[in-house]
Structure formats: C-alpha cells, structure tokens
PDB file of C-alpha atoms and ligand atoms in Angstrom:
ATOM      1  CA  UNK Z  13     -55.519  74.286 -36.137  1.00  0.00           C
ATOM      2  CA  UNK Z  14     -55.598  70.691 -37.301  1.00  0.00           C
ATOM      3  CA  UNK Z  15     -55.238  67.847 -34.787  1.00  0.00           C
ATOM      4  CA  UNK Z  16     -51.606  66.781 -34.670  1.00  0.00           C
ATOM      5  CA  UNK Z  17     -50.640  63.116 -35.046  1.00  0.00           C
ATOM      6  CA  UNK Z  18     -48.222  61.958 -32.344  1.00  0.00           C
ATOM      7  CA  UNK Z  19     -44.695  62.948 -33.425  1.00  0.00           C
ATOM      8  CA  UNK Z  20     -45.957  64.571 -36.617  1.00  0.00           C
ATOM      9  CA  UNK Z  21     -44.046  67.545 -37.965  1.00  0.00           C
ATOM     10  CA  UNK Z  22     -46.080  70.749 -38.067  1.00  0.00           C
ATOM     11  CA  UNK Z  23     -45.746  72.351 -41.476  1.00  0.00           C
ATOM     12  CA  UNK Z  24     -46.768  75.987 -41.912  1.00  0.00           C
ATOM     13  CA  UNK Z  25     -47.616  76.048 -45.548  1.00  0.00           C
ATOM     14  CA  UNK Z  26     -49.313  77.546 -48.573  1.00  0.00           C
ATOM     15  CA  UNK Z  27     -49.218  75.802 -51.984  1.00  0.00           C
ATOM     16  CA  UNK Z  28     -46.411  77.714 -53.699  1.00  0.00           C
ATOM     17  CA  UNK Z  29     -43.036  76.520 -55.055  1.00  0.00           C
ATOM     18  CA  UNK Z  30     -41.305  77.120 -51.716  1.00  0.00           C
ATOM     19  CA  UNK Z  31     -44.076  75.293 -49.864  1.00  0.00           C
ATOM     20  CA  UNK Z  32     -44.028  72.357 -52.287  1.00  0.00           C
ATOM     21  CA  UNK Z  33     -40.331  71.748 -51.640  1.00  0.00           C
ATOM     22  CA  UNK Z  34     -41.230  70.673 -48.128  1.00  0.00           C
ATOM     23  CA  UNK Z  35     -44.386  68.654 -48.828  1.00  0.00           C
ATOM     24  CA  UNK Z  36     -42.391  66.775 -51.478  1.00  0.00           C
ATOM     25  CA  UNK Z  37     -39.532  66.042 -49.048  1.00  0.00           C
ATOM     26  CA  UNK Z  38     -41.926  64.957 -46.291  1.00  0.00           C
ATOM     27  CA  UNK Z  39     -43.762  62.685 -48.734  1.00  0.00           C
ATOM     28  CA  UNK Z  40     -40.517  61.267 -50.130  1.00  0.00           C
ATOM     29  CA  UNK Z  41     -39.306  60.503 -46.602  1.00  0.00           C
ATOM     30  CA  UNK Z  42     -42.671  59.100 -45.454  1.00  0.00           C
ATOM     31  CA  UNK Z  43     -42.654  61.416 -42.426  1.00  0.00           C
ATOM     32  CA  UNK Z  44     -46.027  62.184 -40.804  1.00  0.00           C
ATOM     33  CA  UNK Z  45     -46.940  65.858 -40.897  1.00  0.00           C
ATOM     34  CA  UNK Z  46     -49.770  68.199 -40.082  1.00  0.00           C
ATOM     35  CA  UNK Z  47     -50.518  71.123 -42.361  1.00  0.00           C
ATOM     36  CA  UNK Z  48     -51.167  74.542 -40.840  1.00  0.00           C
ATOM     37  CA  UNK Z  49     -52.308  76.770 -43.705  1.00  0.00           C
ATOM     38  CA  UNK Z  50     -50.646  80.184 -43.812  1.00  0.00           C
ATOM     39  CA  UNK Z  51     -52.840  82.168 -46.155  1.00  0.00           C
ATOM     40  CA  UNK Z  52     -50.273  84.627 -47.451  1.00  0.00           C
ATOM     41  CA  UNK Z  53     -52.917  86.533 -49.404  1.00  0.00           C
ATOM     42  CA  UNK Z  54     -54.803  87.263 -46.217  1.00  0.00           C
ATOM     43  CA  UNK Z  55     -51.806  88.107 -44.036  1.00  0.00           C
ATOM     44  CA  UNK Z  56     -51.454  85.005 -41.826  1.00  0.00           C
ATOM     45  CA  UNK Z  57     -47.677  85.368 -42.206  1.00  0.00           C
ATOM     46  CA  UNK Z  58     -47.740  88.525 -40.054  1.00  0.00           C
ATOM     47  CA  UNK Z  59     -49.492  86.934 -37.073  1.00  0.00           C
ATOM     48  CA  UNK Z  60     -47.310  87.028 -33.952  1.00  0.00           C
ATOM     49  CA  UNK Z  61     -47.565  83.259 -33.391  1.00  0.00           C
ATOM     50  CA  UNK Z  62     -46.229  82.628 -36.901  1.00  0.00           C
ATOM     51  CA  UNK Z  63     -43.519  85.299 -36.638  1.00  0.00           C
ATOM     52  CA  UNK Z  64     -42.311  83.544 -33.483  1.00  0.00           C
ATOM     53  CA  UNK Z  65     -41.162  80.619 -35.636  1.00  0.00           C
ATOM     54  CA  UNK Z  66     -40.616  82.443 -38.937  1.00  0.00           C
ATOM     55  CA  UNK Z  67     -39.369  85.987 -38.236  1.00  0.00           C
ATOM     56  CA  UNK Z  68     -39.033  86.855 -41.943  1.00  0.00           C
ATOM     57  CA  UNK Z  69     -42.847  86.527 -42.327  1.00  0.00           C
ATOM     58  CA  UNK Z  70     -42.592  83.900 -45.023  1.00  0.00           C
ATOM     59  CA  UNK Z  71     -43.670  80.323 -45.226  1.00  0.00           C
ATOM     60  CA  UNK Z  72     -42.669  77.487 -45.215  1.00  0.00           C
ATOM     61  CA  UNK Z  73     -41.662  76.819 -41.635  1.00  0.00           C
ATOM     62  CA  UNK Z  74     -41.763  73.656 -39.563  1.00  0.00           C
ATOM     63  CA  UNK Z  75     -41.890  72.658 -35.939  1.00  0.00           C
ATOM     64  CA  UNK Z  76     -40.529  69.187 -35.263  1.00  0.00           C
ATOM     65  CA  UNK Z  77     -41.752  68.053 -31.835  1.00  0.00           C
ATOM     66  CA  UNK Z  78     -38.988  65.445 -31.837  1.00  0.00           C
ATOM     67  CA  UNK Z  79     -35.991  67.647 -32.537  1.00  0.00           C
ATOM     68  CA  UNK Z  80     -32.405  67.306 -31.276  1.00  0.00           C
ATOM     69  CA  UNK Z  81     -32.298  65.811 -27.785  1.00  0.00           C
ATOM     70  CA  UNK Z  82     -35.974  64.893 -28.129  1.00  0.00           C
ATOM     71  CA  UNK Z  83     -36.936  68.562 -27.711  1.00  0.00           C
ATOM     72  CA  UNK Z  84     -39.056  70.547 -30.209  1.00  0.00           C
ATOM     73  CA  UNK Z  85     -37.272  72.652 -32.787  1.00  0.00           C
ATOM     74  CA  UNK Z  86     -38.587  75.194 -35.288  1.00  0.00           C
ATOM     75  CA  UNK Z  87     -36.949  75.875 -38.648  1.00  0.00           C
ATOM     76  CA  UNK Z  88     -37.698  78.535 -41.268  1.00  0.00           C
ATOM     77  CA  UNK Z  89     -36.195  79.012 -44.783  1.00  0.00           C
ATOM     78  CA  UNK Z  90     -36.991  76.164 -47.156  1.00  0.00           C
ATOM     79  CA  UNK Z  91     -33.334  75.305 -47.815  1.00  0.00           C
ATOM     80  CA  UNK Z  92     -32.586  74.993 -44.103  1.00  0.00           C
ATOM     81  CA  UNK Z  93     -35.723  72.878 -43.649  1.00  0.00           C
ATOM     82  CA  UNK Z  94     -34.649  70.521 -46.444  1.00  0.00           C
ATOM     83  CA  UNK Z  95     -31.192  70.177 -44.914  1.00  0.00           C
ATOM     84  CA  UNK Z  96     -32.672  69.572 -41.460  1.00  0.00           C
ATOM     85  CA  UNK Z  97     -35.043  66.882 -42.730  1.00  0.00           C
ATOM     86  CA  UNK Z  98     -32.231  65.332 -44.773  1.00  0.00           C
ATOM     87  CA  UNK Z  99     -30.007  65.106 -41.679  1.00  0.00           C
ATOM     88  CA  UNK Z 100     -32.863  63.867 -39.511  1.00  0.00           C
ATOM     89  CA  UNK Z 101     -33.787  61.033 -41.874  1.00  0.00           C
ATOM     90  CA  UNK Z 102     -30.467  60.363 -43.588  1.00  0.00           C
ATOM     91  CA  UNK Z 103     -32.354  60.546 -46.884  1.00  0.00           C
ATOM     92  CA  UNK Z 104     -31.777  62.604 -50.049  1.00  0.00           C
ATOM     93  CA  UNK Z 105     -28.828  64.467 -48.426  1.00  0.00           C
ATOM     94  CA  UNK Z 106     -25.626  62.415 -48.465  1.00  0.00           C
ATOM     95  CA  UNK Z 107     -23.354  62.388 -45.436  1.00  0.00           C
ATOM     96  CA  UNK Z 108     -20.203  61.812 -47.481  1.00  0.00           C
ATOM     97  CA  UNK Z 109     -18.559  65.259 -47.616  1.00  0.00           C
ATOM     98  CA  UNK Z 110     -17.891  65.381 -51.388  1.00  0.00           C
ATOM     99  CA  UNK Z 111     -21.387  64.279 -52.283  1.00  0.00           C
ATOM    100  CA  UNK Z 112     -22.886  66.598 -49.671  1.00  0.00           C
ATOM    101  CA  UNK Z 113     -20.973  69.624 -51.005  1.00  0.00           C
ATOM    102  CA  UNK Z 114     -22.241  68.810 -54.491  1.00  0.00           C
ATOM    103  CA  UNK Z 115     -25.832  68.820 -53.264  1.00  0.00           C
ATOM    104  CA  UNK Z 116     -25.310  72.008 -51.241  1.00  0.00           C
ATOM    105  CA  UNK Z 117     -23.901  73.951 -54.190  1.00  0.00           C
ATOM    106  CA  UNK Z 118     -27.051  73.326 -56.190  1.00  0.00           C
ATOM    107  CA  UNK Z 119     -29.332  73.812 -53.211  1.00  0.00           C
ATOM    108  CA  UNK Z 120     -27.774  77.230 -52.602  1.00  0.00           C
ATOM    109  CA  UNK Z 121     -27.839  77.989 -56.332  1.00  0.00           C
ATOM    110  CA  UNK Z 122     -31.582  77.567 -56.079  1.00  0.00           C
ATOM    111  CA  UNK Z 123     -31.954  79.469 -52.793  1.00  0.00           C
ATOM    112  CA  UNK Z 124     -29.779  82.400 -53.863  1.00  0.00           C
ATOM    113  CA  UNK Z 125     -30.526  82.596 -57.582  1.00  0.00           C
ATOM    114  CA  UNK Z 126     -33.073  80.374 -59.267  1.00  0.00           C
ATOM    115  CA  UNK Z 127     -35.756  81.053 -56.617  1.00  0.00           C
ATOM    116  CA  UNK Z 128     -35.344  84.812 -56.021  1.00  0.00           C
ATOM    117  CA  UNK Z 129     -34.791  85.665 -59.692  1.00  0.00           C
ATOM    118  CA  UNK Z 130     -37.722  83.596 -60.920  1.00  0.00           C
ATOM    119  CA  UNK Z 131     -39.839  85.106 -58.155  1.00  0.00           C
ATOM    120  CA  UNK Z 132     -39.088  88.550 -59.575  1.00  0.00           C
ATOM    121  CA  UNK Z 133     -39.855  87.249 -63.067  1.00  0.00           C
ATOM    122  CA  UNK Z 134     -43.286  86.142 -61.857  1.00  0.00           C
ATOM    123  CA  UNK Z 135     -43.760  89.487 -60.157  1.00  0.00           C
ATOM    124  CA  UNK Z 136     -42.942  91.714 -63.104  1.00  0.00           C
ATOM    125  CA  UNK Z 137     -44.463  89.503 -65.811  1.00  0.00           C
ATOM    126  CA  UNK Z 138     -47.727  88.699 -64.015  1.00  0.00           C
ATOM    127  CA  UNK Z 139     -48.455  90.590 -60.807  1.00  0.00           C
ATOM    128  CA  UNK Z 140     -46.927  94.050 -61.018  1.00  0.00           C
ATOM    129  CA  UNK Z 141     -49.760  96.601 -61.077  1.00  0.00           C
ATOM    130  CA  UNK Z 142     -47.831  98.584 -63.695  1.00  0.00           C
ATOM    131  CA  UNK Z 143     -45.834  97.288 -66.657  1.00  0.00           C
ATOM    132  CA  UNK Z 144     -42.096  97.900 -66.278  1.00  0.00           C
ATOM    133  CA  UNK Z 145     -40.543  96.694 -69.564  1.00  0.00           C
ATOM    134  CA  UNK Z 146     -36.963  96.960 -68.327  1.00  0.00           C
ATOM    135  CA  UNK Z 147     -37.719  94.778 -65.291  1.00  0.00           C
ATOM    136  CA  UNK Z 148     -39.629  92.225 -67.385  1.00  0.00           C
ATOM    137  CA  UNK Z 149     -36.709  91.974 -69.783  1.00  0.00           C
ATOM    138  CA  UNK Z 150     -34.058  91.936 -67.075  1.00  0.00           C
ATOM    139  CA  UNK Z 151     -35.633  89.112 -65.046  1.00  0.00           C
ATOM    140  CA  UNK Z 152     -36.851  87.087 -68.046  1.00  0.00           C
ATOM    141  CA  UNK Z 153     -33.319  87.172 -69.473  1.00  0.00           C
ATOM    142  CA  UNK Z 154     -31.743  86.195 -66.182  1.00  0.00           C
ATOM    143  CA  UNK Z 155     -34.262  83.356 -65.864  1.00  0.00           C
ATOM    144  CA  UNK Z 156     -33.307  82.213 -69.357  1.00  0.00           C
ATOM    145  CA  UNK Z 157     -29.635  82.232 -68.370  1.00  0.00           C
ATOM    146  CA  UNK Z 158     -30.356  80.179 -65.247  1.00  0.00           C
ATOM    147  CA  UNK Z 159     -32.335  77.590 -67.249  1.00  0.00           C
ATOM    148  CA  UNK Z 160     -29.339  77.371 -69.560  1.00  0.00           C
ATOM    149  CA  UNK Z 161     -27.054  76.648 -66.601  1.00  0.00           C
ATOM    150  CA  UNK Z 162     -29.432  73.949 -65.358  1.00  0.00           C
ATOM    151  CA  UNK Z 163     -29.792  72.415 -68.805  1.00  0.00           C
ATOM    152  CA  UNK Z 164     -26.032  72.179 -69.210  1.00  0.00           C
ATOM    153  CA  UNK Z 165     -25.693  70.609 -65.786  1.00  0.00           C
ATOM    154  CA  UNK Z 166     -28.306  67.970 -66.621  1.00  0.00           C
ATOM    155  CA  UNK Z 167     -26.791  67.134 -70.033  1.00  0.00           C
ATOM    156  CA  UNK Z 168     -24.772  64.195 -68.735  1.00  0.00           C
ATOM    157  CA  UNK Z 169     -26.543  63.235 -65.506  1.00  0.00           C
ATOM    158  CA  UNK Z 170     -29.949  62.098 -64.355  1.00  0.00           C
ATOM    159  CA  UNK Z 171     -30.218  64.404 -61.359  1.00  0.00           C
ATOM    160  CA  UNK Z 172     -28.718  67.745 -60.450  1.00  0.00           C
ATOM    161  CA  UNK Z 173     -26.198  66.508 -57.888  1.00  0.00           C
ATOM    162  CA  UNK Z 174     -25.496  62.787 -57.747  1.00  0.00           C
ATOM    163  CA  UNK Z 175     -28.556  60.741 -56.761  1.00  0.00           C
ATOM    164  CA  UNK Z 176     -32.014  62.282 -56.457  1.00  0.00           C
ATOM    165  CA  UNK Z 177     -31.636  64.783 -53.617  1.00  0.00           C
ATOM    166  CA  UNK Z 178     -32.944  67.841 -51.811  1.00  0.00           C
ATOM    167  CA  UNK Z 179     -31.310  69.917 -54.575  1.00  0.00           C
ATOM    168  CA  UNK Z 180     -33.722  68.455 -57.148  1.00  0.00           C
ATOM    169  CA  UNK Z 181     -36.602  68.969 -54.713  1.00  0.00           C
ATOM    170  CA  UNK Z 182     -35.670  72.633 -54.297  1.00  0.00           C
ATOM    171  CA  UNK Z 183     -35.260  73.411 -57.999  1.00  0.00           C
ATOM    172  CA  UNK Z 184     -38.080  71.418 -59.587  1.00  0.00           C
ATOM    173  CA  UNK Z 185     -41.095  73.262 -58.086  1.00  0.00           C
ATOM    174  CA  UNK Z 186     -39.816  76.496 -59.625  1.00  0.00           C
ATOM    175  CA  UNK Z 187     -38.825  74.924 -62.948  1.00  0.00           C
ATOM    176  CA  UNK Z 188     -42.253  73.392 -63.443  1.00  0.00           C
ATOM    177  CA  UNK Z 189     -43.600  76.958 -63.847  1.00  0.00           C
ATOM    178  CA  UNK Z 190     -41.400  77.727 -66.892  1.00  0.00           C
ATOM    179  CA  UNK Z 191     -44.317  78.923 -68.991  1.00  0.00           C
ATOM    180  CA  UNK Z 192     -45.241  81.813 -66.723  1.00  0.00           C
ATOM    181  CA  UNK Z 193     -41.537  82.742 -66.618  1.00  0.00           C
ATOM    182  CA  UNK Z 194     -41.587  83.404 -70.367  1.00  0.00           C
ATOM    183  CA  UNK Z 195     -39.479  80.340 -71.182  1.00  0.00           C
ATOM    184  CA  UNK Z 196     -39.860  77.608 -73.800  1.00  0.00           C
ATOM    185  CA  UNK Z 197     -39.033  74.242 -72.262  1.00  0.00           C
ATOM    186  CA  UNK Z 198     -38.179  72.879 -75.729  1.00  0.00           C
ATOM    187  CA  UNK Z 199     -35.085  75.111 -75.610  1.00  0.00           C
ATOM    188  CA  UNK Z 200     -33.935  73.133 -72.554  1.00  0.00           C
ATOM    189  CA  UNK Z 201     -34.329  69.437 -73.473  1.00  0.00           C
ATOM    190  CA  UNK Z 202     -32.364  68.147 -70.493  1.00  0.00           C
ATOM    191  CA  UNK Z 203     -34.452  70.183 -68.049  1.00  0.00           C
ATOM    192  CA  UNK Z 204     -37.575  68.894 -69.812  1.00  0.00           C
ATOM    193  CA  UNK Z 205     -36.522  65.257 -69.435  1.00  0.00           C
ATOM    194  CA  UNK Z 206     -35.563  65.761 -65.755  1.00  0.00           C
ATOM    195  CA  UNK Z 207     -38.790  67.635 -65.023  1.00  0.00           C
ATOM    196  CA  UNK Z 208     -40.930  64.895 -66.554  1.00  0.00           C
ATOM    197  CA  UNK Z 209     -39.100  62.213 -64.578  1.00  0.00           C
ATOM    198  CA  UNK Z 210     -39.539  64.062 -61.272  1.00  0.00           C
ATOM    199  CA  UNK Z 211     -43.182  64.968 -61.900  1.00  0.00           C
ATOM    200  CA  UNK Z 212     -43.915  61.263 -62.483  1.00  0.00           C
ATOM    201  CA  UNK Z 213     -42.775  60.329 -58.953  1.00  0.00           C
ATOM    202  CA  UNK Z 214     -45.766  59.420 -56.743  1.00  0.00           C
ATOM    203  CA  UNK Z 215     -44.378  61.330 -53.736  1.00  0.00           C
ATOM    204  CA  UNK Z 216     -43.868  64.438 -55.869  1.00  0.00           C
ATOM    205  CA  UNK Z 217     -47.442  64.199 -57.105  1.00  0.00           C
ATOM    206  CA  UNK Z 218     -48.718  63.881 -53.536  1.00  0.00           C
ATOM    207  CA  UNK Z 219     -46.550  66.781 -52.393  1.00  0.00           C
ATOM    208  CA  UNK Z 220     -47.782  69.064 -55.173  1.00  0.00           C
ATOM    209  CA  UNK Z 221     -51.352  68.093 -54.396  1.00  0.00           C
ATOM    210  CA  UNK Z 222     -51.366  69.238 -50.758  1.00  0.00           C
ATOM    211  CA  UNK Z 223     -54.128  71.849 -50.308  1.00  0.00           C
ATOM    212  CA  UNK Z 224     -54.010  72.479 -54.059  1.00  0.00           C
ATOM    213  CA  UNK Z 225     -57.400  74.205 -54.015  1.00  0.00           C
ATOM    214  CA  UNK Z 226     -55.942  76.994 -51.853  1.00  0.00           C
ATOM    215  CA  UNK Z 227     -53.672  77.989 -54.727  1.00  0.00           C
ATOM    216  CA  UNK Z 228     -56.577  78.779 -57.011  1.00  0.00           C
ATOM    217  CA  UNK Z 229     -58.212  80.691 -54.154  1.00  0.00           C
ATOM    218  CA  UNK Z 230     -55.326  83.183 -53.940  1.00  0.00           C
ATOM    219  CA  UNK Z 231     -55.623  85.692 -56.750  1.00  0.00           C
ATOM    220  CA  UNK Z 232     -52.336  87.563 -56.800  1.00  0.00           C
ATOM    221  CA  UNK Z 233     -53.819  90.123 -59.162  1.00  0.00           C
ATOM    222  CA  UNK Z 234     -56.424  91.104 -56.566  1.00  0.00           C
ATOM    223  CA  UNK Z 235     -55.474  94.571 -55.205  1.00  0.00           C
ATOM    224  CA  UNK Z 236     -56.402  93.477 -51.656  1.00  0.00           C
ATOM    225  CA  UNK Z 237     -54.027  90.498 -51.919  1.00  0.00           C
ATOM    226  CA  UNK Z 238     -51.361  92.709 -53.489  1.00  0.00           C
ATOM    227  CA  UNK Z 239     -51.650  95.175 -50.612  1.00  0.00           C
ATOM    228  CA  UNK Z 240     -50.873  92.337 -48.192  1.00  0.00           C
ATOM    229  CA  UNK Z 241     -48.075  90.760 -50.202  1.00  0.00           C
ATOM    230  CA  UNK Z 242     -46.397  93.691 -51.896  1.00  0.00           C
ATOM    231  CA  UNK Z 243     -47.072  96.460 -49.397  1.00  0.00           C
ATOM    232  CA  UNK Z 244     -44.258  97.293 -47.029  1.00  0.00           C
ATOM    233  CA  UNK Z 245     -45.367  96.510 -43.481  1.00  0.00           C
ATOM    234  CA  UNK Z 246     -44.109  98.170 -40.347  1.00  0.00           C
ATOM    235  CA  UNK Z 247     -42.697  95.558 -37.997  1.00  0.00           C
ATOM    236  CA  UNK Z 248     -44.037  95.467 -34.463  1.00  0.00           C
TER     237      UNK Z 248
HETATM  238  N1  GSH D   6     -36.304  82.195 -48.869  1.00  0.00           N
HETATM  239  C1  GSH D   6     -37.604  81.801 -48.412  1.00  0.00           C
HETATM  240  C2  GSH D   6     -38.661  82.373 -49.306  1.00  0.00           C
HETATM  241  C3  GSH D   6     -40.041  81.974 -48.865  1.00  0.00           C
HETATM  242  C4  GSH D   6     -41.096  82.799 -49.585  1.00  0.00           C
HETATM  243  O1  GSH D   6     -40.767  83.663 -50.410  1.00  0.00           O
HETATM  244  N2  GSH D   6     -42.344  82.540 -49.232  1.00  0.00           N
HETATM  245  C5  GSH D   6     -43.426  83.323 -49.790  1.00  0.00           C
HETATM  246  C6  GSH D   6     -44.385  82.475 -50.573  1.00  0.00           C
HETATM  247  S1  GSH D   6     -43.564  81.521 -51.834  1.00  0.00           S
HETATM  248  C7  GSH D   6     -44.175  83.984 -48.657  1.00  0.00           C
HETATM  249  O2  GSH D   6     -44.393  83.396 -47.631  1.00  0.00           O
HETATM  250  N3  GSH D   6     -44.565  85.258 -48.852  1.00  0.00           N
HETATM  251  C8  GSH D   6     -45.278  86.006 -47.898  1.00  0.00           C
HETATM  252  C9  GSH D   6     -44.803  87.438 -47.836  1.00  0.00           C
HETATM  253  O3  GSH D   6     -43.861  87.796 -48.564  1.00  0.00           O
HETATM  254  O4  GSH D   6     -45.370  88.203 -47.073  1.00  0.00           O
HETATM  255  C10 GSH D   6     -37.689  80.283 -48.384  1.00  0.00           C
HETATM  256  O5  GSH D   6     -37.160  79.672 -49.327  1.00  0.00           O
HETATM  257  O6  GSH D   6     -38.261  79.715 -47.433  1.00  0.00           O
END
C-alpha cells in the first residue's frame, strides 16, 4: 500500500468510469488523496479487507481519516462518495434545497440509468463471450434514448444541473465512451459541446490520467479476467 499523506483520503480505485468520477472530484476540490489500486481483473475486489469497506465488491470506495467528528469514515458507491465529498467541501453540490434537488435528480439518473444501462451496452457489444443480438440491440437502443434525454437537457444550459456539479462529474466519464456504446456523438450536438468543455478542464484531465496505464493492462476480453469479473462468486 502507498504511504498515506497526513489527512489524505484513501481512494480504492481502478481507472474506469466509476473510478474517474472520484479522481475528478478530488482533483476539482484540491483534496489530497492516496490511490490504492483495486485490480478488478485480478480479483482484488473480493479480498476481505476491501469487502470490509465495500461489501458489494466494487470500486470505487474511500476512507476519509478525517470524517464526521474527526473520526475515520468509509464510503462505497460512487454517487454516495460524490455527495459525501460535496458536503465535506461545500463544493460542486449546492446546499440550497432547490439547487441540491436539481443536482440529485441528475446524479441519480446517472446512478440508476445512464451508468448501469451503458455498462450492459459495453458488456454485450464488447465483452460478452457469445453474441446476443437481442441484448446488443436492447441496450444500444436504451443508450441512444438516454443520450437523447441528456442532449435535450443540455440544449439550453451549460451544465446538467445549474453550475458545474457532481452530476456532470458522474455523467461525463460514461459519456466520453460514446463510440464503444455504438453512438454517434454528432447526433447529440449539445452533449458533444458539454463533453468537450468538461474534457478541457485541467482537473478533469488529471483525474482521467490517474493510473491510466492500468486500464490498458486489463484486457476484459481475456477469459481469465472474464472469469473474475463475470463469474458468479460464492460469498464467504
Ligand atoms: N454502483 C457502483 C458501481 C461500481 C462498479 O460497477 N464498479 C466496477 C468497475 S466500473 C467494479 O468494481 N467491478 C468489479 C466487479 O464487478 O467484481 C458505483 O457507482 O460505485
């Protein structure tokens, strides 16, 4: 494990869209953090010490040594982590109730729809060991519908929900992978403009760059990696 800077947040991470949400937020907030790689292709997510903070065996997860009351706190689920960091710093997550609800609607839209559906699109278009045309069509179409919703939302505003917020940080890492989701970004000009603006932010670039080489090292078409990620595991 890497040496931890005093007060630094421990981030359990692998460079994927859900992981990037958190490196981007930490970079945007200027919070110190220490990366603990969770190699999901090798099964680090099933280690008991990781399950103790992330019982759903998925990264990202954080441990903030300076949590509420000055005591450590662990948080799993990327949406909950973004909300926690937003409350902790007072940044990118408004405290005004109307503005907060606006952000939360789009954060949960990502957590409950845009993320899970696009994840299945990746699975059936790229990783599935057998071609299932119905599944490819079903998830590619649903992805297309979701991009349409996002494009409409962005037609008359710069960001998804008021000012730049954790909602943008949650959605963008998935939207930047439109090509592998069978989409044409030219069909969604407002998403394209928003995506380009976010990808130009220095903190976003730094966040997307964290341990980038690890991404190339995980071949999700490798049967050994697939056995870890797509095989059902008995829980101890
Ligand atoms: N809802 C979770 C999803 C996290 C997630 O799906 N993480 C994946 C990588 S992007 C993972 O850790 N997979 C390991 C596994 O499924 O065993 C979140 O947003 O934090």
